[in-house]
Coordinates of C-alpha atoms and ligand atoms in Angstrom, one line a residue:
M1347 CA 16.4 61.7 68.9
H1348 CA 14.6 58.9 70.8
N1349 CA 15.0 56.6 67.8
Y1350 CA 18.8 56.8 67.9
T1351 CA 20.8 54.0 69.3
I1352 CA 23.3 54.7 72.1
A1353 CA 26.1 54.4 69.5
E1354 CA 24.4 57.0 67.4
L1355 CA 23.7 59.3 70.4
I1356 CA 27.4 59.1 71.4
K1357 CA 28.4 60.3 67.9
G1358 CA 25.8 63.0 67.9
L1359 CA 27.0 64.3 71.3
Q1360 CA 30.6 64.1 70.4
N1361 CA 30.1 65.9 67.1
N1362 CA 28.0 68.6 68.8
E1363 CA 24.8 67.8 66.8
F1364 CA 22.9 68.2 70.1
S1365 CA 23.8 68.7 73.7
S1366 CA 23.2 66.3 76.6
V1367 CA 20.8 68.9 78.1
E1368 CA 18.7 68.9 74.9
L1369 CA 18.8 65.1 74.8
T1370 CA 17.9 64.7 78.4
Q1371 CA 15.1 67.2 78.2
H1372 CA 13.7 65.3 75.1
F1373 CA 13.6 62.0 77.0
L1374 CA 12.1 63.7 80.1
D1375 CA 9.4 65.2 78.0
R1376 CA 8.6 61.8 76.5
I1377 CA 8.5 60.2 79.9
S1378 CA 6.0 62.8 81.1
Q1379 CA 3.9 62.3 78.0
L1380 CA 4.0 58.5 77.8
N1381 CA 5.0 56.9 81.0
D1382 CA 1.4 56.8 82.4
D1383 CA 0.5 54.5 79.5
Y1384 CA 3.1 51.9 80.5
N1385 CA 4.0 52.5 84.2
A1386 CA 7.6 51.6 83.3
I1387 CA 9.3 54.2 85.4
I1388 CA 8.4 54.7 89.1
T1389 CA 10.7 57.6 90.0
V1390 CA 11.8 60.4 87.6
T1391 CA 14.8 62.4 88.6
G1392 CA 14.4 65.3 86.2
E1393 CA 16.2 68.0 88.1
Q1394 CA 19.2 65.8 88.9
A1395 CA 19.3 64.6 85.3
L1396 CA 19.5 68.1 83.9
N1397 CA 22.2 69.0 86.4
A1398 CA 24.2 65.9 85.4
A1399 CA 23.6 66.7 81.7
T1400 CA 25.0 70.2 82.2
L1401 CA 28.1 68.8 83.7
A1402 CA 28.3 66.2 80.9
D1403 CA 28.1 69.0 78.3
Q1404 CA 31.1 70.7 80.0
R1405 CA 33.1 67.5 80.0
L1406 CA 32.2 66.9 76.3
S1407 CA 33.3 70.4 75.3
L1408 CA 36.7 69.7 76.8
G1409 CA 37.1 66.6 74.5
D1410 CA 38.2 63.1 75.5
A1411 CA 35.1 62.4 77.5
P1412 CA 34.2 58.7 78.2
A1413 CA 31.8 57.1 75.7
M1414 CA 28.7 57.2 78.0
C1415 CA 29.2 60.9 78.9
G1416 CA 25.9 62.7 78.4
V1417 CA 23.9 59.6 77.5
P1418 CA 20.6 59.4 79.4
I1419 CA 19.8 56.0 80.9
L1420 CA 17.5 54.4 83.5
H1421 CA 18.4 52.3 86.5
K1422 CA 16.2 49.4 87.7
D1423 CA 14.9 50.3 91.1
I1424 CA 16.9 47.4 92.7
F1425 CA 20.2 49.5 92.5
C1426 CA 20.8 51.8 95.4
T1427 CA 20.9 55.5 94.3
D1428 CA 22.3 58.1 96.7
G1429 CA 19.5 60.4 97.8
V1430 CA 16.9 58.8 95.5
R1431 CA 14.3 56.4 96.7
T1432 CA 15.2 52.7 96.0
S1433 CA 12.0 50.6 96.5
C1434 CA 12.9 47.3 94.9
G1435 CA 9.2 47.3 93.8
S1436 CA 8.1 46.8 97.4
K1437 CA 6.0 48.6 100.0
M1438 CA 8.8 47.4 102.4
L1439 CA 11.2 49.9 100.9
D1440 CA 8.8 52.5 99.7
N1441 CA 10.4 55.0 102.1
F1442 CA 14.0 53.9 101.6
I1443 CA 16.4 56.6 100.5
P1444 CA 19.9 55.1 100.3
P1445 CA 22.9 57.2 101.4
Y1446 CA 25.1 55.7 98.7
N1447 CA 25.2 54.5 95.1
A1448 CA 25.5 50.9 94.0
T1449 CA 28.8 50.3 92.2
V1450 CA 27.0 49.9 88.9
V1451 CA 25.3 53.3 89.4
E1452 CA 28.6 54.8 90.4
N1453 CA 30.4 53.4 87.3
F1454 CA 27.8 55.2 85.1
A1455 CA 28.0 58.4 87.1
R1456 CA 31.8 58.3 86.9
D1457 CA 31.6 58.2 83.1
G1458 CA 29.1 61.1 83.0
A1459 CA 26.0 59.1 82.0
V1460 CA 22.7 60.8 83.0
M1461 CA 20.2 59.0 85.2
L1462 CA 16.6 59.8 84.1
G1463 CA 15.0 57.8 86.9
K1464 CA 14.3 54.4 88.3
T1465 CA 12.3 51.6 86.6
N1466 CA 9.4 49.5 87.9
M1467 CA 10.0 45.8 88.7
D1468 CA 8.6 42.8 90.3
E1469 CA 8.7 43.0 94.0
F1470 CA 12.3 42.1 95.1
A1471 CA 12.8 40.8 91.5
M1472 CA 10.5 37.9 92.1
G1473 CA 8.4 37.3 89.1
S1474 CA 8.2 36.9 85.4
S1475 CA 5.4 39.4 84.5
N1476 CA 5.9 42.5 86.6
E1477 CA 2.5 41.9 88.2
T1478 CA 4.0 41.6 91.7
S1479 CA 5.2 45.2 91.9
F1480 CA 3.8 47.3 94.7
Y1481 CA 3.5 50.1 92.2
G1482 CA 1.2 48.2 89.8
P1483 CA 2.0 46.3 86.7
V1484 CA 4.1 47.5 83.8
K1485 CA 2.3 47.3 80.4
N1486 CA 4.0 45.9 77.3
P1487 CA 4.3 48.6 74.7
W1488 CA 3.6 46.0 72.0
A1489 CA 0.2 45.1 73.5
T1490 CA -1.0 46.9 76.6
D1491 CA -3.2 43.9 77.6
S1492 CA 0.0 41.8 77.9
V1493 CA 2.8 41.6 80.4
P1494 CA 6.3 43.0 79.6
G1495 CA 8.0 40.0 81.3
G1496 CA 9.8 40.3 84.6
S1497 CA 11.4 41.1 86.8
S1498 CA 13.1 43.9 84.8
G1499 CA 9.9 44.6 82.9
G1500 CA 10.1 48.3 83.6
S1501 CA 13.5 48.7 82.0
A1502 CA 12.5 46.6 79.0
A1503 CA 9.2 48.4 78.4
A1504 CA 10.8 51.8 78.8
I1505 CA 13.4 51.0 76.1
A1506 CA 10.7 49.5 73.8
A1507 CA 8.6 52.7 74.3
R1508 CA 11.7 54.8 73.6
L1509 CA 11.6 56.5 77.0
A1510 CA 15.3 55.8 77.3
P1511 CA 17.9 54.4 74.9
G1512 CA 19.3 51.9 77.6
A1513 CA 18.9 50.7 81.1
T1514 CA 20.4 48.6 83.8
A1515 CA 18.6 45.4 84.8
T1516 CA 19.3 42.2 86.9
D1517 CA 18.9 38.5 86.2
T1518 CA 18.5 35.9 88.9
G1519 CA 16.7 33.3 86.8
G1520 CA 15.9 35.1 83.5
S1521 CA 14.9 38.6 84.5
I1522 CA 17.0 40.4 81.9
R1523 CA 16.6 38.0 79.0
Q1524 CA 12.8 37.2 79.4
P1525 CA 11.6 40.8 79.5
A1526 CA 14.0 41.7 76.7
A1527 CA 12.5 38.9 74.6
L1528 CA 8.9 39.9 75.4
C1529 CA 9.5 43.6 74.7
G1530 CA 11.5 43.1 71.5
I1531 CA 14.8 44.5 72.8
S1532 CA 18.3 43.1 73.5
G1533 CA 19.5 42.2 77.0
L1534 CA 22.6 40.5 78.4
K1535 CA 23.2 38.6 81.6
P1536 CA 26.9 38.6 82.1
T1537 CA 28.9 35.8 83.8
Y1538 CA 28.4 35.7 87.6
G1539 CA 31.0 37.9 89.1
R1540 CA 31.6 40.1 86.0
V1541 CA 29.5 43.0 87.3
S1542 CA 29.6 44.1 90.9
R1543 CA 26.5 43.3 93.1
W1544 CA 27.5 45.9 95.7
G1545 CA 24.5 48.1 96.4
M1546 CA 22.2 45.9 94.4
I1547 CA 19.4 44.7 96.7
A1548 CA 20.0 41.0 97.2
F1549 CA 17.4 38.4 96.1
A1550 CA 19.4 35.1 95.7
S1551 CA 23.1 36.1 96.1
S1552 CA 24.6 33.1 94.3
L1553 CA 22.5 33.7 91.2
D1554 CA 21.9 37.5 91.0
Q1555 CA 23.8 39.3 88.2
A1556 CA 23.4 42.8 86.8
G1557 CA 23.5 43.5 83.1
P1558 CA 22.6 45.9 80.3
M1559 CA 19.4 46.3 78.2
A1560 CA 19.2 48.3 75.0
R1561 CA 17.8 48.0 71.5
T1562 CA 21.0 46.6 69.9
A1563 CA 23.8 44.3 70.8
E1564 CA 26.3 47.1 70.0
D1565 CA 24.6 49.3 72.6
C1566 CA 24.7 46.4 75.2
A1567 CA 28.4 46.2 74.5
I1568 CA 28.9 49.9 75.2
L1569 CA 26.8 49.7 78.4
L1570 CA 28.8 46.6 79.6
N1571 CA 32.1 48.4 79.0
C1572 CA 30.9 50.9 81.7
M1573 CA 29.1 48.5 84.0
A1574 CA 31.7 45.7 84.3
S1575 CA 34.5 46.2 86.9
F1576 CA 36.3 44.4 89.6
D1577 CA 35.0 45.6 93.0
E1578 CA 36.7 44.9 96.3
K1579 CA 33.4 45.6 98.0
D1580 CA 31.8 42.5 96.4
S1581 CA 33.6 39.3 97.5
T1582 CA 32.2 37.4 94.4
S1583 CA 33.4 40.1 92.0
V1584 CA 36.1 38.6 89.7
D1585 CA 39.4 40.4 89.3
K1586 CA 39.7 40.0 85.6
N1587 CA 40.5 42.5 82.9
V1588 CA 37.4 44.1 81.3
P1589 CA 37.9 43.9 77.5
D1590 CA 36.5 46.5 75.2
Y1591 CA 33.3 44.6 74.2
T1592 CA 32.8 46.8 71.1
A1593 CA 36.2 45.8 69.7
S1594 CA 35.2 42.4 68.4
L1595 CA 31.7 43.1 67.2
G1596 CA 32.8 43.0 63.6
N1597 CA 34.3 39.5 63.6
S1598 CA 32.8 37.0 61.2
V1599 CA 30.6 34.1 62.4
K1600 CA 32.2 31.8 59.9
G1601 CA 33.3 28.5 61.4
L1602 CA 31.6 29.2 64.7
K1603 CA 30.1 26.0 66.3
I1604 CA 26.6 26.6 67.7
G1605 CA 25.1 24.0 69.9
I1606 CA 21.3 23.5 69.7
P1607 CA 20.1 21.7 72.8
K1608 CA 17.3 19.3 71.8
E1609 CA 15.7 19.8 75.3
Y1610 CA 15.0 23.5 74.4
F1611 CA 12.8 22.5 71.5
S1612 CA 10.5 20.1 73.2
E1613 CA 6.9 20.1 74.4
G1614 CA 5.7 23.5 75.7
L1615 CA 7.5 25.6 73.1
H1616 CA 5.0 27.8 71.1
P1617 CA 5.1 26.6 67.5
G1618 CA 5.4 30.3 66.3
T1619 CA 8.4 30.9 68.6
E1620 CA 10.0 27.7 67.4
V1621 CA 9.7 28.7 63.7
A1622 CA 11.2 32.2 64.5
V1623 CA 14.1 30.7 66.4
R1624 CA 14.8 28.0 63.8
K1625 CA 14.8 30.7 61.1
A1626 CA 17.3 32.8 63.1
L1627 CA 19.6 29.8 63.4
A1628 CA 19.3 29.1 59.7
D1629 CA 20.3 32.8 59.1
L1630 CA 23.4 32.3 61.1
E1631 CA 24.1 29.0 59.3
A1632 CA 23.9 30.9 56.0
Q1633 CA 26.6 33.2 57.3
G1634 CA 28.9 30.2 57.8
A1635 CA 28.2 29.1 61.4
E1636 CA 27.9 25.4 62.0
L1637 CA 24.8 24.1 63.8
V1638 CA 25.4 21.1 66.0
E1639 CA 22.6 19.3 67.9
I1640 CA 23.6 18.8 71.6
S1641 CA 21.9 17.5 74.7
L1642 CA 21.7 19.2 78.1
P1643 CA 20.2 16.1 79.8
N1644 CA 19.5 17.7 83.2
S1645 CA 17.6 20.7 81.8
E1646 CA 14.3 19.7 83.2
L1647 CA 15.7 19.7 86.7
S1648 CA 16.7 23.4 86.6
V1649 CA 13.3 24.9 87.5
P1650 CA 12.8 22.6 90.5
A1651 CA 16.4 23.2 91.7
Y1652 CA 16.1 26.9 91.3
Y1653 CA 12.8 27.1 93.2
V1654 CA 14.6 25.6 96.2
I1655 CA 17.9 27.5 96.0
A1656 CA 16.5 30.9 95.1
P1657 CA 13.8 31.0 97.9
A1658 CA 16.4 29.6 100.4
E1659 CA 18.8 32.4 99.7
A1660 CA 15.9 34.9 99.5
S1661 CA 14.6 33.9 102.9
A1662 CA 18.0 34.6 104.4
N1663 CA 18.6 37.9 102.5
L1664 CA 15.1 39.2 103.3
S1665 CA 15.4 38.6 107.0
R1666 CA 17.1 42.0 107.3
F1667 CA 13.7 43.7 106.7
D1668 CA 12.3 43.5 110.2
G1669 CA 10.9 47.0 110.7
V1670 CA 13.8 47.9 113.0
K1671 CA 16.7 49.2 111.0
Y1672 CA 15.1 50.7 107.9
G1673 CA 12.1 50.1 105.6
Y1674 CA 8.4 49.7 106.5
R1675 CA 7.3 49.5 110.1
C1676 CA 3.7 48.7 111.1
E1677 CA 1.8 51.2 113.2
N1678 CA 1.3 50.8 116.9
P1679 CA 3.0 47.5 117.5
K1680 CA 2.0 45.7 120.8
D1681 CA 5.4 44.4 121.4
L1682 CA 8.6 43.4 119.6
Q1683 CA 7.2 40.1 118.2
D1684 CA 4.1 41.9 116.9
M1685 CA 6.3 44.6 115.2
Y1686 CA 8.4 42.0 113.4
C1687 CA 5.4 40.0 112.4
R1688 CA 3.1 42.8 111.2
S1689 CA 5.9 44.8 109.6
R1690 CA 6.8 41.8 107.4
T1691 CA 3.2 40.7 106.8
E1692 CA 2.1 44.2 105.7
G1693 CA 5.4 45.2 104.0
F1694 CA 5.8 42.2 101.8
G1695 CA 3.5 41.1 99.0
E1696 CA 2.1 37.6 98.4
E1697 CA 4.8 36.2 96.1
V1698 CA 7.6 37.4 98.4
Q1699 CA 5.9 35.8 101.4
R1700 CA 5.5 32.6 99.4
R1701 CA 9.2 32.5 98.6
I1702 CA 10.2 33.2 102.3
L1703 CA 8.0 30.4 103.4
I1704 CA 9.4 27.9 100.9
G1705 CA 13.0 29.0 101.6
T1706 CA 12.6 28.8 105.4
Y1707 CA 11.1 25.4 105.0
C1708 CA 13.9 24.1 102.8
L1709 CA 16.5 25.3 105.1
S1710 CA 14.9 23.9 108.3
A1711 CA 16.6 21.2 110.3
G1712 CA 15.5 17.9 109.0
Y1713 CA 14.7 19.2 105.5
Y1714 CA 18.0 20.9 104.7
D1715 CA 19.6 17.7 103.2
A1716 CA 16.5 16.5 101.4
Y1717 CA 15.8 19.8 99.7
Y1718 CA 18.6 22.4 99.8
G1719 CA 21.5 19.8 99.7
K1720 CA 19.8 17.9 96.9
A1721 CA 19.2 21.1 94.9
Q1722 CA 22.9 22.0 95.2
Q1723 CA 23.8 18.5 93.8
V1724 CA 21.5 19.0 90.9
R1725 CA 23.1 22.4 90.3
Q1726 CA 26.4 20.6 89.9
L1727 CA 24.9 18.3 87.3
I1728 CA 23.5 21.2 85.4
Q1729 CA 26.9 23.0 85.4
Q1730 CA 28.5 19.7 84.3
D1731 CA 26.1 19.5 81.3
F1732 CA 27.2 22.9 80.1
S1733 CA 30.9 22.2 80.6
D1734 CA 30.5 19.0 78.6
A1735 CA 28.7 20.9 75.8
F1736 CA 31.3 23.6 75.6
K1737 CA 34.0 21.0 74.9
S1738 CA 32.5 20.7 71.4
V1739 CA 30.7 24.0 70.7
D1740 CA 31.5 27.7 71.0
L1741 CA 28.0 28.9 71.9
I1742 CA 24.6 27.4 72.7
M1743 CA 21.4 28.8 71.2
G1744 CA 17.7 28.3 71.5
P1745 CA 14.5 30.2 72.5
T1746 CA 14.6 32.7 75.3
C1747 CA 11.1 31.9 76.5
P1748 CA 8.4 29.4 75.6
S1749 CA 6.0 31.9 74.0
P1750 CA 5.3 35.5 73.3
A1751 CA 4.0 37.9 76.0
F1752 CA 1.0 36.5 77.8
K1753 CA -2.1 38.5 79.0
F1754 CA -2.3 40.0 82.4
G1755 CA -3.7 37.6 84.9
A1756 CA -3.2 34.6 82.6
K1757 CA -0.8 32.9 85.0
G1758 CA -1.5 34.8 88.2
D1759 CA -3.3 32.0 90.0
D1760 CA -0.8 29.3 89.1
P1761 CA 2.7 30.0 90.4
V1762 CA 4.1 26.9 88.7
A1763 CA 2.9 28.0 85.3
M1764 CA 4.6 31.3 85.9
Y1765 CA 7.8 29.6 87.1
L1766 CA 7.9 27.7 83.8
E1767 CA 8.3 31.0 81.9
D1768 CA 12.0 30.7 82.8
I1769 CA 12.5 27.1 81.8
Y1770 CA 15.2 28.1 79.2
T1771 CA 16.9 30.8 81.1
I1772 CA 17.3 29.5 84.7
A1773 CA 20.0 26.8 84.0
T1774 CA 22.4 29.6 82.9
N1775 CA 22.1 31.3 86.3
L1776 CA 22.5 28.0 88.2
A1777 CA 25.8 27.5 86.2
G1778 CA 26.8 31.1 86.4
L1779 CA 27.2 31.4 82.6
P1780 CA 26.5 34.5 80.5
G1781 CA 23.4 34.6 78.3
M1782 CA 21.7 37.1 76.0
S1783 CA 18.4 37.6 74.3
V1784 CA 18.0 39.3 70.9
P1785 CA 14.8 39.9 69.0
C1786 CA 14.3 37.2 66.3
G1787 CA 10.7 37.5 65.1
I1788 CA 7.2 38.7 65.6
V1789 CA 4.6 36.1 66.6
E1790 CA 0.9 37.0 67.1
D1791 CA 2.0 40.7 66.7
K1792 CA 4.4 40.3 69.6
P1793 CA 8.2 39.9 69.6
V1794 CA 10.1 36.8 70.5
G1795 CA 13.8 36.3 71.4
L1796 CA 16.7 34.2 70.4
Q1797 CA 18.9 33.2 73.4
I1798 CA 22.6 33.0 73.0
I1799 CA 24.5 31.3 75.9
G1800 CA 28.3 31.4 76.1
N1801 CA 31.1 29.9 78.2
Y1802 CA 32.4 31.8 81.3
F1803 CA 33.5 35.3 80.5
D1804 CA 32.7 34.9 76.8
E1805 CA 30.5 38.0 76.7
A1806 CA 32.5 39.4 73.8
R1807 CA 31.8 36.4 71.6
I1808 CA 28.1 36.5 72.5
L1809 CA 27.9 40.2 71.7
N1810 CA 29.8 39.7 68.5
V1811 CA 27.4 37.0 67.2
A1812 CA 24.4 39.0 68.3
H1813 CA 25.7 42.1 66.5
Q1814 CA 26.4 40.1 63.4
F1815 CA 22.8 38.7 63.6
Q1816 CA 21.5 42.3 63.7
Q1817 CA 23.5 43.2 60.6
I1818 CA 21.5 40.6 58.6
T1819 CA 18.1 41.0 60.2
N1820 CA 16.0 43.9 61.3
W1821 CA 14.0 42.5 64.2
H1822 CA 15.8 44.8 66.6
Q1823 CA 14.5 47.8 64.6
Q1824 CA 10.8 46.9 64.8
T1825 CA 8.8 49.4 66.8
P1826 CA 5.5 48.8 68.7
E1827 CA 2.7 50.4 66.7
A1828 CA 1.8 52.9 69.4
I1829 CA 5.3 54.3 69.5
S1830 CA 6.7 56.7 66.9
Ligands
LIG803 N1 11.2 34.7 87.3 C1 12.2 34.2 88.2 C2 11.8 34.4 89.6 O1 10.7 34.8 89.8 C3 13.5 35.0 87.9 C4 13.5 36.3 88.4 C5 14.8 37.1 88.2 O2 15.6 36.7 87.4 N2 15.0 38.1 89.1 O3 12.5 34.0 90.5

């Protein structure tokens, strides 16, 4: 059963081939057998899952249940879950049990999906390797000496190891697409505002966006149908009709104009990754798509602009963790100042503290214009590059990341090398555009991803092309050797 896609599981549940309780128990058994090998899941909610599955079976037996009814999934531990610890990968929130569900979690619960547990992640979603988690690193099921990517590495690894058929994730600078690529699965970052951020612990509020991860584009479409909604509780949520993302999956790619940014194929791209991505583009061309070379001239400014804007917003967002209201508090503080200082020093890891320092510095009087103001201007230029490009092309494609999964520790001492992991993904967040990664090859025994970027609210077209690509290739069906 763990090799079925979500689409297949839905059919099986609706045709009574197996019950949600059986399915849920099957995944819970796999999690208890295999999770120690990967550390992908940090909280398992077995009893709650079986209760939800029982209710889902009742709903299914009445007929007319929503598509996700009875399907087991995992939530990234950045989404607040009522009565279930939500740590955000940090010691700071190791003891935090929210009294409410995030809207995304609520949407899945409304439709009867079954939460199996919460996935490991980089601390406060800061990272590209899952090495910054308080709960230890996640191992890549394709090669356990290598990282799964981050920050949604737990969700990606869990799907690759068949511990769940789908999961939620978030992407501030690449955290859905990069781990999806490194673990050989599919993942979509929707347009900013498409999915509610309410109850999702904030990292950089103008960039954060939640999205689905699964093995196929079709499954991502099914998950997005459930996740996307207008939410009055999130002031940046967009009040726009949510289409049925599965309805257009069958459209042909004939005549589609695909822009290939020359900046995405320059120095720094692993030659094996380049070959795989170019082959994928040729496959789409053979189906009738037209490839057009384009330029996104300000691409190289995206990483520096991001590493001013994201830390600036993070420093403001993380100021709420002060040892007073909730979260970690140091022992025996001498006075108020000592409590603030030690609670934050002991509760936050090194990377989080680095970002808070950078962000506070960039926002200080005297530096604000030089750094933050400048970065916002660069952000405008990047956005303009994309809107110019979308005047002549329907989609933009290139690699998701520069290379296949790297080994643990390989970039640990060099934050800048780590930051460059997101060189192809960050611009999309700065512009607020949707982007997806789908598996497109195996390089050095590890998967690599093709990135598909669309115009605002063009998720249906991205998913359609991704699905068509998966009809003519089988990269999404490859399984890590250790997994059966
Ligand atoms: N790797 C990037 C960072 O560390 C992006 C993380 C994310 O998308 N959450 O900021």
